[in-house]
């Protein structure tokens, strides 16, 4: 028991990071309604400034720290004016995606400015390496205790400030009823600005304090956002003290779990400590808290809050399918080999984005775990093929079934959750899948990656070396690309048909208002479960396509940040439309657009990531409805101007109605 | 072509079976290796302290003359002193590496580029023809899994690529290796395998075993440190977890009781994980940091926990940033499949590497050569040049390349003393040995062992 306590105390460094980020998240959410996924990256941003000035330019500790804080203030002001203010009335998903845009932008900047090698950050509190307090005979470094103490004091000040100061009370008023607060003369925009800057400074200050106990690289502190979200959730995104205490508790329990893993009775995998237990614990905390509370986040009384963009009914399904499939076939036969692989990557991206169209666009369930479900199918097809010896197509069919099963399990929380709470729960689930399942050498990755042989059917090879008339022998053969075209076309038709069906109308009704949908006889529970199953099945198809395309599976292919990027691209394209999914799939890095851009410009992937993050922020702010709908609107406007089209129902009309009804 | 395709297919379909076989044997590999290493190791050295180079030395390889360096290079590659003929068509070496991304290791590209310059400007190229490094913008394995496939296909589709050289790391590593290793079109050369199944692939050549070299560490701890207990502090990474199981078994077979703790590679603080392994009460501590900052974090954790046990570290701890932060490198024991660049090397190859890197990678060589496998990748280019010099350019194909690779028995430039390809059960693994040295502080080093060979899966 003593050792458990000691281990828990040794985890105070991580615990303080989780707690501090949770407080920053609450500050931001209370004033702006934004769940800022980039809080960890902002902490990294400040830590890099401190490192750069202190180590590379020999500044003193105090001026370097002040410069780090100043950098955070500037970043906060810029983020507020350019993004947060413009998204005040935007749907929660748009705000989430915007914060993701900042995260991607900052990470790309870190890579370009400081390279890939993790830096050793200088200590802000130089207590000496051996300064320690002995607890049960084990030295506990004093710097952890100091940092935790500072966090406790700062959290107390913030809590008291929000409880008694004019700004704090104004923030509470804005959070509860923004319209009313404005009528009473409370400057909502200024409150938003102050809060964004405060959240940024809190995260940044913490980053500079913690970095020396950690590693200064683009991802380490960014990843701490997931337990921080769990802590903020436990605090209802309202209470600073509960959030901070929850963050500390999560960090301490995670550290104790690391110690308990060394015990002989603790479950192991292949005689080694079970991986991902800490992340699984975070997921259990999130789901448990949400399930027990059964509550959603406090609804903010914004002046006007838009819902998701309209989801127009697809028209001319057969014509569009034939035309797009034909175009793909022509592309496959004519373009150079690299573009064939790019198209194949894009087709897998399109299919997974279509799964997002179903679950987010049609039912309004912000699920962030679809790439994880794709990973489940990918690992399943690999295990079924290599370990169980099943062939094609039985193995992929069963793999998709496994993904559906997991999707249904994941759907259970959605019966009680909506909006951003569901987003947080599914984000924690995605991280748990990544760490606990995919990195488990029994269920997931073996060695450097799990090999998957190319598929064949009745002796006919379907992999990258498959024979094809007139093939020039350059990889990949057109055969697997054509198979992917076929799969994507079938999935697209399924989605289009689903939207036009009676069940599709039910889904739209659920998206608009669950209570109203139930009142008119829609079985909301079943509708959600079926939608989750369909979406998971599609994600599974994408996972299988990916596994065959790469000739194997690795956990890093289904990383949570890639999943978030995918959702961001889906949002840019238009998360409510099939055309939006196609745009997203084509634009996704490694897809056709990325291959073309890379081959024409020669830009490195880091520069493309930087451009992607900036484009994401710009699109969310300027075209929150997504490129597909914006493009459709422009086409309609052009058509009416030149008089070529009569006043018949344009492509988006049905959807517009749905959108208007929702408003 | 059809025959070749059939062979590719056969290779792919049997690879899964081989993989299972390898993994099944994986449990046995380390215990069998125990027998192989138990006699005190093999190779050119022994498990005892190397008396020949036991004298502490501080970076003695930095002042080798140009003439000696070039002479050593010419003798190794079989080339001619002077520049390659730029009028002759170049011989292409396809290159893939994680240059960017969070796991990027750009030093390997710098090292390979410097070696190409060395061969082309000083060693007369290959048959007088210059070597050309072919690396498209798609060949950044640090970007994504998609890039891995795109890169492998681009290299395999390029008729100018005579051999693929790669460092398979990053998100694109798995997809790259799935396509490129044992591809049946172009020989594949790398320093270490990504996966145990790679060492059975055809037309594939690895100069070191990477994690497969772990048995050497067990031998060293048992024989040199006389350890009965050992704290194992490893990153929680799936690419290593499979090896850890066998390694634990091997340590036990050597009479060492391991205490294992994993730290998440992205953990903000590793102190609790380090403490969980109870390093203070063990006879030895073995750490496996992936980066200099991980090493610093582990060092700080061990120091704050006031651990005085002998510690084994990796080259990541010898990055200048570690020295900058801690005032000096940790005074630990270090293991590496490469010669220590700070200790005198009678063969002159280490000196020649340093000389060439100083000339062709002036800005980075000093940091790279300490902390990374700079010598190994530099050496791979020279070894490829040596092999290609033995084949008439028009006859370069899988068969001729395989023949010269199998005829090569070392010593490898930047690697172990003995090399042997084509030997069952790991035909693609030419060498699998480690050498241990100790940092004494103030830039002084000494070897603590000769080359200790590690048995390979199924041996």
Coordinates of N, CA, C and O in Angstrom, one line a residue, chain A residues 7 10-11 13-14 17 55 111 116-122 129-130 132 134 138-139 141 144 212-215 219-220 255 258-259 262 270-273 275-276 337-338 341-342 345 386 439 441 445-451 453 461 465 471 473-476 549-554 556-557 588-590 595 598 602 605-606, chain B residues 5 8-9 12 15-16 19-20 23 99-102 104-106 137-138 140 143 145-147 149-150 153 156-157 171 174-175 178-179 183 185 194-196 236 238-239 241-242 244-245 248 260-262 265-273 275-278 291-294 296-297 299-300 303-306 321 324-326:
Chain A
X7 N 3.9 5.8 -5.4 CA 3.7 5.9 -6.9 C 2.8 7.0 -7.3 O 3.0 7.8 -8.2
X10 N 4.4 10.3 -7.0 CA 5.3 10.5 -8.0 C 4.6 10.9 -9.3 O 5.3 11.4 -10.3
X11 N 3.3 10.6 -9.4 CA 2.6 11.0 -10.6 C 2.0 12.4 -10.5 O 1.3 12.8 -11.4
X13 N 3.4 15.2 -11.3 CA 3.7 16.0 -12.4 C 2.7 15.9 -13.5 O 2.1 16.9 -13.9
X14 N 2.4 14.7 -13.9 CA 1.3 14.5 -14.9 C 0.0 15.0 -14.4 O -0.8 15.6 -15.2
X17 N -0.5 18.6 -14.7 CA -0.7 19.0 -16.1 C -2.2 18.8 -16.5 O -2.9 19.7 -17.1
X55 N 17.4 28.6 -23.5 CA 18.5 27.7 -23.9 C 19.2 28.2 -25.1 O 20.4 28.3 -25.2
X111 N 7.0 21.6 -35.5 CA 7.9 20.7 -36.3 C 8.8 21.5 -37.2 O 10.0 21.2 -37.3
X116 N 12.2 17.7 -35.3 CA 11.5 16.5 -34.8 C 12.0 16.0 -33.5 O 11.3 15.3 -32.7
X117 N 13.3 16.3 -33.2 CA 13.9 15.8 -32.0 C 13.3 16.5 -30.7 O 13.3 17.7 -30.7
X118 N 12.8 15.7 -29.8 CA 12.3 16.3 -28.6 C 13.4 17.1 -27.8 O 14.5 16.6 -27.8
X119 N 13.0 18.2 -27.3 CA 14.0 19.0 -26.6 C 13.9 18.8 -25.1 O 12.9 18.4 -24.6
X120 N 15.0 19.0 -24.4 CA 15.0 18.9 -23.0 C 14.8 20.3 -22.4 O 15.6 21.2 -22.5
X121 N 13.6 20.6 -21.9 CA 13.2 21.9 -21.5 C 13.9 22.3 -20.2 O 14.2 21.5 -19.3
X122 N 14.3 23.6 -20.1 CA 14.9 24.0 -18.8 C 13.9 24.1 -17.7 O 12.7 24.3 -18.0
X129 N 18.2 18.5 -8.9 CA 17.7 17.1 -9.2 C 17.5 16.2 -8.0 O 16.6 15.4 -8.0
X130 N 18.2 16.5 -7.0 CA 18.2 15.6 -5.8 C 17.3 16.1 -4.7 O 17.2 15.5 -3.6
X132 N 14.4 16.4 -2.6 CA 13.3 15.5 -2.4 C 12.8 15.4 -1.0 O 13.6 15.8 -0.1
X134 N 11.2 12.6 1.6 CA 11.1 11.2 1.7 C 9.7 10.8 2.2 O 9.2 11.3 3.3
X138 N 10.9 6.6 0.3 CA 11.2 6.9 -1.1 C 11.2 8.4 -1.3 O 10.3 9.1 -0.9
X139 N 12.3 8.9 -2.0 CA 12.3 10.3 -2.2 C 11.3 10.8 -3.3 O 11.2 10.2 -4.4
X141 N 10.4 14.0 -5.5 CA 11.1 15.2 -5.9 C 10.2 16.4 -5.5 O 9.0 16.4 -5.7
X144 N 7.8 18.6 -8.1 CA 6.4 18.1 -8.3 C 5.5 18.8 -7.2 O 4.4 19.2 -7.5
X212 N 9.8 20.9 -18.0 CA 11.1 20.4 -17.6 C 11.0 19.0 -17.0 O 12.0 18.3 -16.9
X213 N 9.8 18.7 -16.5 CA 9.6 17.4 -15.9 C 9.2 16.4 -17.0 O 9.0 15.2 -16.8
X214 N 8.9 16.9 -18.2 CA 8.4 16.2 -19.3 C 9.3 16.2 -20.4 O 10.5 16.4 -20.3
X215 N 8.8 16.0 -21.6 CA 9.6 16.1 -22.8 C 9.0 17.2 -23.7 O 7.7 17.2 -23.8
X219 N 4.0 16.7 -29.5 CA 2.8 15.9 -29.2 C 2.5 15.6 -27.7 O 1.4 15.4 -27.3
X220 N 3.6 15.5 -26.9 CA 3.5 15.0 -25.5 C 2.4 15.7 -24.7 O 1.5 15.1 -24.2
X255 N -0.8 7.0 -12.3 CA 0.5 6.7 -11.8 C 0.5 5.5 -10.9 O 1.4 4.6 -11.0
X258 N 0.4 2.4 -13.0 CA 1.7 2.0 -13.6 C 2.4 1.1 -12.6 O 3.1 0.1 -13.0
X259 N 2.4 1.5 -11.3 CA 3.0 0.7 -10.3 C 2.4 -0.7 -10.2 O 3.0 -1.7 -10.2
X262 N 3.2 -3.7 -12.4 CA 4.4 -4.5 -12.1 C 4.1 -5.7 -11.2 O 4.9 -6.6 -11.0
X270 N 1.0 -11.5 -23.1 CA 2.3 -12.1 -23.5 C 3.4 -11.8 -22.4 O 4.5 -11.5 -22.7
X271 N 3.0 -12.0 -21.2 CA 3.9 -11.8 -20.0 C 4.4 -10.4 -19.8 O 5.4 -10.2 -19.1
X272 N 3.9 -9.4 -20.5 CA 4.3 -8.1 -20.3 C 3.2 -7.2 -19.8 O 2.0 -7.6 -20.1
X273 N 3.5 -6.1 -19.2 CA 2.4 -5.3 -18.6 C 1.4 -4.9 -19.7 O 1.7 -4.6 -20.8
X275 N -0.8 -3.0 -22.0 CA -0.6 -1.6 -22.4 C -1.9 -0.8 -22.3 O -3.0 -1.4 -22.4
X276 N -1.8 0.5 -22.3 CA -3.0 1.4 -22.4 C -4.0 1.4 -21.2 O -5.1 1.8 -21.3
X337 N 1.1 5.8 -62.0 CA 0.9 4.9 -60.9 C 0.7 5.5 -59.6 O -0.1 5.1 -58.8
X338 N 1.5 6.6 -59.3 CA 1.5 7.2 -58.0 C 0.1 7.8 -57.8 O -0.5 7.8 -56.6
X341 N -2.4 5.1 -56.6 CA -2.4 4.8 -55.2 C -3.0 5.9 -54.4 O -3.7 5.7 -53.5
X342 N -2.8 7.2 -54.9 CA -3.4 8.3 -54.2 C -4.9 8.2 -54.3 O -5.6 8.5 -53.3
X345 N -6.1 5.7 -51.8 CA -6.1 6.3 -50.5 C -7.3 7.2 -50.3 O -8.0 7.2 -49.3
X386 N -4.5 -14.0 -41.1 CA -3.2 -14.5 -40.8 C -3.3 -15.6 -39.7 O -2.7 -16.7 -39.8
X439 N -2.5 -1.4 -29.5 CA -1.1 -1.6 -29.1 C -0.9 -2.9 -28.3 O 0.2 -3.1 -27.8
X441 N -0.3 -6.6 -28.2 CA 0.3 -7.5 -29.2 C -0.6 -8.7 -29.5 O -0.4 -9.4 -30.5
X445 N -1.3 -4.7 -32.8 CA -0.1 -4.7 -33.6 C 0.9 -5.7 -33.0 O 1.2 -5.7 -31.8
X446 N 1.6 -6.4 -33.9 CA 2.7 -7.3 -33.5 C 3.9 -6.7 -34.1 O 4.0 -6.4 -35.3
X447 N 5.0 -6.5 -33.3 CA 6.2 -6.0 -33.8 C 6.0 -4.6 -34.4 O 5.3 -3.8 -33.9
X448 N 6.7 -4.4 -35.5 CA 6.6 -3.1 -36.2 C 5.4 -2.9 -37.0 O 5.1 -1.8 -37.5
X449 N 4.6 -3.9 -37.1 CA 3.3 -3.8 -37.9 C 2.9 -5.2 -38.3 O 3.7 -6.1 -38.4
X450 N 1.6 -5.4 -38.4 CA 1.1 -6.7 -38.7 C 0.9 -6.9 -40.2 O 0.1 -6.1 -40.8
X451 N 1.5 -7.8 -40.7 CA 1.5 -8.1 -42.2 C 0.2 -8.7 -42.6 O -0.3 -9.6 -41.9
X453 N -1.5 -10.4 -46.1 CA -1.2 -10.8 -47.5 C -2.3 -10.2 -48.4 O -3.4 -10.0 -48.0
X461 N -5.9 -12.9 -58.4 CA -5.3 -12.0 -57.5 C -5.9 -10.6 -57.5 O -6.2 -10.1 -58.6
X465 N -0.2 -6.5 -57.1 CA 0.6 -7.1 -58.2 C -0.4 -7.9 -59.1 O 0.0 -8.7 -60.0
X471 N -1.6 -3.6 -68.4 CA -0.9 -3.0 -67.3 C 0.6 -2.9 -67.6 O 1.2 -3.8 -68.1
X473 N 2.9 -2.8 -65.5 CA 3.7 -3.4 -64.4 C 4.1 -2.5 -63.3 O 4.7 -2.9 -62.3
X474 N 3.7 -1.2 -63.4 CA 4.0 -0.3 -62.3 C 3.0 -0.4 -61.2 O 1.8 -0.6 -61.4
X475 N 3.5 -0.4 -59.9 CA 2.6 -0.6 -58.8 C 1.8 0.7 -58.4 O 2.4 1.8 -58.6
X476 N 0.6 0.6 -58.0 CA -0.2 -0.6 -57.9 C -0.9 -1.0 -59.2 O -1.1 -0.1 -60.0
X549 N -4.8 -2.0 -48.7 CA -4.0 -1.1 -49.5 C -2.6 -1.0 -48.9 O -1.6 -0.9 -49.7
X550 N -2.4 -1.0 -47.6 CA -1.1 -0.9 -47.0 C -0.4 -2.2 -46.9 O 0.8 -2.3 -46.5
X551 N -1.1 -3.3 -47.2 CA -0.5 -4.6 -47.0 C -0.2 -5.0 -45.6 O 0.7 -5.8 -45.2
X552 N -0.9 -4.3 -44.6 CA -0.7 -4.6 -43.2 C -1.4 -3.6 -42.4 O -2.0 -2.6 -42.9
X553 N -1.2 -3.7 -41.1 CA -1.8 -2.8 -40.1 C -0.8 -2.4 -39.1 O -0.1 -3.2 -38.6
X554 N -0.9 -1.1 -38.7 CA -0.1 -0.6 -37.6 C -1.0 0.3 -36.8 O -1.8 1.0 -37.3
X556 N -0.3 3.1 -35.4 CA -0.2 4.5 -35.8 C -1.1 5.0 -36.9 O -1.4 6.1 -37.0
X557 N -1.6 4.0 -37.7 CA -2.4 4.4 -38.8 C -3.8 4.8 -38.3 O -4.6 5.5 -39.1
X588 N -7.7 14.8 -48.4 CA -6.9 14.3 -47.2 C -5.5 13.9 -47.6 O -5.2 13.5 -48.7
X589 N -4.5 14.3 -46.7 CA -3.1 14.0 -47.0 C -2.9 12.5 -47.4 O -3.5 11.6 -46.7
X590 N -2.2 12.3 -48.4 CA -1.9 10.9 -48.9 C -2.9 10.6 -49.9 O -2.8 9.6 -50.7
X595 N -1.3 13.9 -53.2 CA -0.3 13.4 -54.1 C 0.0 14.4 -55.2 O 1.1 14.7 -55.5
X598 N 1.8 17.4 -53.7 CA 3.2 17.1 -53.4 C 4.0 16.9 -54.7 O 5.2 17.4 -54.8
X602 N 6.3 19.8 -54.6 CA 7.5 19.2 -53.9 C 7.6 19.6 -52.5 O 8.6 19.4 -51.8
X605 N 5.8 17.2 -46.1 CA 4.5 16.9 -45.4 C 4.3 17.9 -44.3 O 3.1 18.3 -44.0
X606 N 5.3 18.4 -43.7 CA 5.2 19.3 -42.6 C 4.6 20.7 -43.1 O 3.7 21.3 -42.4
Chain B
X5 N 6.4 -13.0 -60.7 CA 5.2 -12.7 -59.9 C 4.8 -13.9 -59.0 O 4.4 -13.7 -57.9
X8 N 6.8 -13.9 -56.1 CA 6.4 -12.9 -55.2 C 5.2 -13.3 -54.3 O 5.2 -13.2 -53.1
X9 N 4.3 -13.9 -55.1 CA 3.1 -14.4 -54.4 C 3.4 -15.4 -53.4 O 2.9 -15.4 -52.3
X12 N 4.8 -13.9 -50.5 CA 3.8 -13.3 -49.6 C 3.0 -14.2 -48.8 O 2.7 -14.0 -47.7
X15 N 4.8 -15.9 -46.2 CA 5.4 -15.0 -45.2 C 4.6 -15.0 -43.9 O 5.1 -14.9 -42.8
X16 N 3.2 -15.1 -44.1 CA 2.4 -15.2 -43.0 C 2.7 -16.4 -42.1 O 2.8 -16.3 -40.9
X19 N 5.9 -15.9 -40.5 CA 5.7 -15.0 -39.4 C 5.3 -15.7 -38.2 O 5.8 -15.4 -37.1
X20 N 4.3 -16.5 -38.4 CA 3.7 -17.2 -37.2 C 4.8 -18.1 -36.6 O 5.0 -18.2 -35.4
X23 N 7.2 -16.0 -34.8 CA 6.7 -15.5 -33.5 C 6.6 -16.7 -32.5 O 6.8 -16.5 -31.3
X99 N 11.9 11.8 -42.6 CA 12.7 13.1 -42.5 C 11.9 14.1 -41.6 O 12.5 15.0 -41.0
X100 N 10.6 14.0 -41.6 CA 9.8 14.9 -40.8 C 8.9 14.2 -39.9 O 9.0 13.0 -39.7
X101 N 7.9 14.9 -39.4 CA 6.9 14.3 -38.5 C 7.5 14.1 -37.1 O 8.7 14.4 -36.8
X102 N 6.6 13.7 -36.1 CA 7.0 13.7 -34.7 C 8.1 12.6 -34.5 O 8.8 12.7 -33.5
X104 N 10.4 11.9 -36.7 CA 11.4 12.1 -37.8 C 12.9 11.9 -37.3 O 13.2 12.2 -36.2
X105 N 13.7 11.3 -38.2 CA 15.1 11.1 -37.9 C 15.9 11.5 -39.1 O 16.5 10.7 -39.8
X106 N 16.0 12.8 -39.3 CA 16.6 13.4 -40.5 C 18.1 13.1 -40.5 O 18.7 13.2 -41.6
X137 N 9.7 13.5 -53.0 CA 9.0 14.1 -51.9 C 8.1 13.2 -51.1 O 7.7 13.4 -50.0
X138 N 7.6 12.1 -51.9 CA 6.7 11.2 -51.2 C 7.4 10.2 -50.3 O 6.8 9.5 -49.5
X140 N 8.8 10.4 -47.4 CA 9.0 10.9 -46.0 C 8.1 10.0 -45.2 O 6.9 10.2 -45.1
X143 N 5.5 11.1 -42.4 CA 4.2 11.8 -42.6 C 3.0 11.0 -42.4 O 2.1 11.3 -41.6
X145 N 0.9 6.8 -43.1 CA 1.0 5.4 -43.6 C 0.8 5.5 -45.2 O 1.5 4.7 -45.9
X146 N 0.0 6.4 -45.6 CA -0.2 6.5 -47.1 C 1.1 6.8 -47.8 O 1.4 6.2 -48.9
X147 N 1.9 7.6 -47.2 CA 3.2 8.0 -47.8 C 4.1 6.8 -47.9 O 4.9 6.7 -48.8
X149 N 3.3 3.6 -48.5 CA 3.0 2.9 -49.7 C 3.4 3.6 -50.9 O 4.0 3.0 -51.9
X150 N 3.1 4.9 -51.0 CA 3.4 5.7 -52.1 C 4.9 5.7 -52.4 O 5.4 5.5 -53.6
X153 N 6.2 2.2 -53.6 CA 5.8 2.0 -55.0 C 6.6 2.8 -56.0 O 7.0 2.4 -57.1
X156 N 10.0 1.3 -56.4 CA 9.9 0.0 -57.2 C 9.5 0.3 -58.6 O 9.9 -0.5 -59.5
X157 N 8.8 1.3 -58.9 CA 8.4 1.7 -60.2 C 9.5 2.3 -61.0 O 9.4 2.5 -62.2
X171 N 5.2 6.8 -39.0 CA 3.9 6.2 -39.4 C 3.9 5.5 -40.7 O 3.0 4.6 -40.9
X174 N 5.4 0.8 -41.5 CA 4.8 -0.5 -41.8 C 4.4 -0.7 -43.2 O 4.6 -1.7 -43.8
X175 N 3.7 0.4 -43.7 CA 3.2 0.2 -45.1 C 4.3 0.2 -46.1 O 4.3 -0.4 -47.1
X178 N 5.8 -3.3 -45.9 CA 4.9 -4.3 -46.5 C 5.1 -4.4 -48.0 O 5.0 -5.5 -48.6
X179 N 5.4 -3.2 -48.6 CA 5.5 -3.2 -50.0 C 7.0 -3.5 -50.5 O 7.2 -4.2 -51.5
X183 N 10.3 -7.6 -52.0 CA 9.4 -7.2 -53.1 C 9.6 -8.0 -54.3 O 8.7 -8.1 -55.2
X185 N 11.6 -7.4 -56.7 CA 12.0 -6.6 -57.9 C 13.4 -6.0 -57.7 O 14.2 -6.0 -58.6
X194 N 12.3 -4.1 -39.1 CA 11.2 -3.4 -38.4 C 10.4 -4.5 -37.6 O 9.9 -4.2 -36.6
X195 N 10.4 -5.7 -38.2 CA 9.5 -6.8 -37.6 C 10.3 -8.1 -37.7 O 11.1 -8.2 -38.6
X196 N 10.1 -9.0 -36.8 CA 10.9 -10.2 -36.8 C 10.7 -11.0 -38.1 O 11.7 -11.6 -38.6
X236 N 6.3 2.1 -23.6 CA 5.2 1.3 -23.9 C 4.9 1.4 -25.4 O 4.0 2.2 -25.8
X238 N 4.2 -0.9 -29.0 CA 3.9 -2.2 -29.5 C 5.0 -2.9 -30.3 O 5.1 -4.1 -30.4
X239 N 5.9 -2.0 -30.9 CA 6.9 -2.6 -31.7 C 8.0 -3.3 -30.8 O 8.8 -4.1 -31.3
X241 N 7.0 -4.6 -27.5 CA 6.4 -5.5 -26.4 C 6.5 -7.0 -26.8 O 6.7 -7.8 -25.8
X242 N 6.5 -7.3 -28.1 CA 6.7 -8.7 -28.4 C 8.1 -9.2 -28.0 O 8.3 -10.4 -27.6
X244 N 9.9 -8.0 -25.6 CA 10.1 -7.9 -24.1 C 9.7 -9.2 -23.4 O 10.4 -9.6 -22.5
X245 N 8.7 -9.9 -24.0 CA 8.3 -11.2 -23.4 C 9.5 -12.2 -23.4 O 9.9 -12.8 -22.4
X248 N 12.4 -11.2 -21.2 CA 12.2 -11.5 -19.8 C 12.6 -13.0 -19.5 O 13.3 -13.3 -18.5
X260 N 9.9 -5.2 -14.5 CA 9.6 -4.4 -15.7 C 8.6 -3.3 -15.4 O 7.6 -3.5 -14.7
X261 N 8.9 -2.1 -15.9 CA 7.9 -1.0 -15.9 C 7.9 -0.4 -17.2 O 9.0 -0.1 -17.8
X262 N 6.8 -0.1 -17.8 CA 6.6 0.6 -19.1 C 6.2 2.0 -18.8 O 5.4 2.3 -17.9
X265 N 5.3 6.5 -24.2 CA 6.3 7.3 -24.8 C 5.9 8.8 -24.8 O 6.7 9.7 -24.8
X266 N 4.6 9.1 -24.7 CA 4.1 10.4 -24.6 C 3.8 10.9 -23.2 O 3.1 11.8 -23.0
X267 N 4.3 10.2 -22.2 CA 3.9 10.5 -20.8 C 4.6 11.8 -20.4 O 5.8 12.0 -20.7
X268 N 3.8 12.7 -19.8 CA 4.5 14.0 -19.4 C 5.5 13.8 -18.4 O 6.5 14.6 -18.3
X269 N 5.4 12.8 -17.5 CA 6.4 12.6 -16.5 C 6.6 11.1 -16.3 O 5.7 10.3 -16.2
X270 N 7.9 10.7 -16.3 CA 8.2 9.2 -16.3 C 8.6 8.8 -14.9 O 9.0 7.6 -14.7
X271 N 8.7 9.7 -13.9 CA 9.2 9.3 -12.6 C 8.4 8.1 -12.0 O 9.1 7.2 -11.4
X272 N 7.1 8.2 -12.0 CA 6.4 7.1 -11.4 C 6.6 5.8 -12.1 O 6.7 4.7 -11.4
X273 N 6.8 5.8 -13.4 CA 7.1 4.5 -14.1 C 8.5 4.0 -13.8 O 8.6 2.8 -13.5
X275 N 10.1 4.6 -11.0 CA 10.0 4.1 -9.6 C 9.3 2.8 -9.5 O 9.7 1.9 -8.7
X276 N 8.4 2.5 -10.4 CA 7.7 1.2 -10.4 C 8.6 0.0 -10.6 O 8.3 -1.1 -10.1
X277 N 9.7 0.3 -11.3 CA 10.6 -0.8 -11.6 C 11.5 -1.0 -10.4 O 12.4 -1.9 -10.4
X278 N 11.4 -0.2 -9.4 CA 12.2 -0.3 -8.1 C 13.7 -0.4 -8.5 O 14.4 -1.3 -8.0
X291 N 14.4 8.7 -27.3 CA 14.8 10.1 -27.7 C 15.7 10.7 -26.6 O 15.7 10.2 -25.5
X292 N 16.5 11.7 -27.0 CA 17.3 12.4 -26.0 C 16.5 12.9 -24.8 O 16.9 12.8 -23.6
X293 N 15.3 13.4 -25.1 CA 14.5 14.0 -24.0 C 14.0 12.9 -23.1 O 13.9 13.1 -21.8
X294 N 13.7 11.7 -23.7 CA 13.3 10.6 -22.8 C 14.4 10.2 -21.9 O 14.2 9.8 -20.8
X296 N 16.9 12.1 -20.9 CA 17.0 13.1 -19.8 C 16.0 12.9 -18.7 O 16.3 13.0 -17.5
X297 N 14.8 12.6 -19.2 CA 13.7 12.4 -18.2 C 14.0 11.2 -17.3 O 13.8 11.2 -16.1
X299 N 17.0 9.9 -16.7 CA 18.1 10.3 -15.9 C 17.7 11.1 -14.7 O 18.1 10.8 -13.5
X300 N 16.8 12.1 -15.0 CA 16.4 12.9 -13.9 C 15.6 12.1 -12.8 O 15.7 12.3 -11.6
X303 N 18.0 10.0 -10.9 CA 18.7 10.9 -9.9 C 17.8 11.3 -8.8 O 18.3 11.3 -7.6
X304 N 16.6 11.7 -9.1 CA 15.7 12.2 -8.0 C 15.4 11.1 -7.1 O 15.1 11.3 -5.9
X305 N 15.3 9.8 -7.6 CA 15.1 8.7 -6.8 C 16.3 8.2 -6.1 O 16.3 7.2 -5.4
X306 N 17.4 8.9 -6.4 CA 18.8 8.6 -5.7 C 19.2 7.2 -6.0 O 19.6 6.4 -5.0
X321 N 22.2 17.7 -26.7 CA 21.1 18.4 -25.9 C 21.1 17.8 -24.5 O 20.8 18.5 -23.5
X324 N 24.0 19.3 -22.7 CA 23.7 20.7 -22.4 C 22.8 20.8 -21.2 O 23.0 21.7 -20.3
X325 N 21.8 19.9 -21.1 CA 20.9 20.0 -19.9 C 21.5 19.5 -18.6 O 21.3 20.1 -17.6
X326 N 22.3 18.4 -18.8 CA 22.8 17.8 -17.5 C 24.2 18.2 -17.2 O 24.7 17.7 -16.1

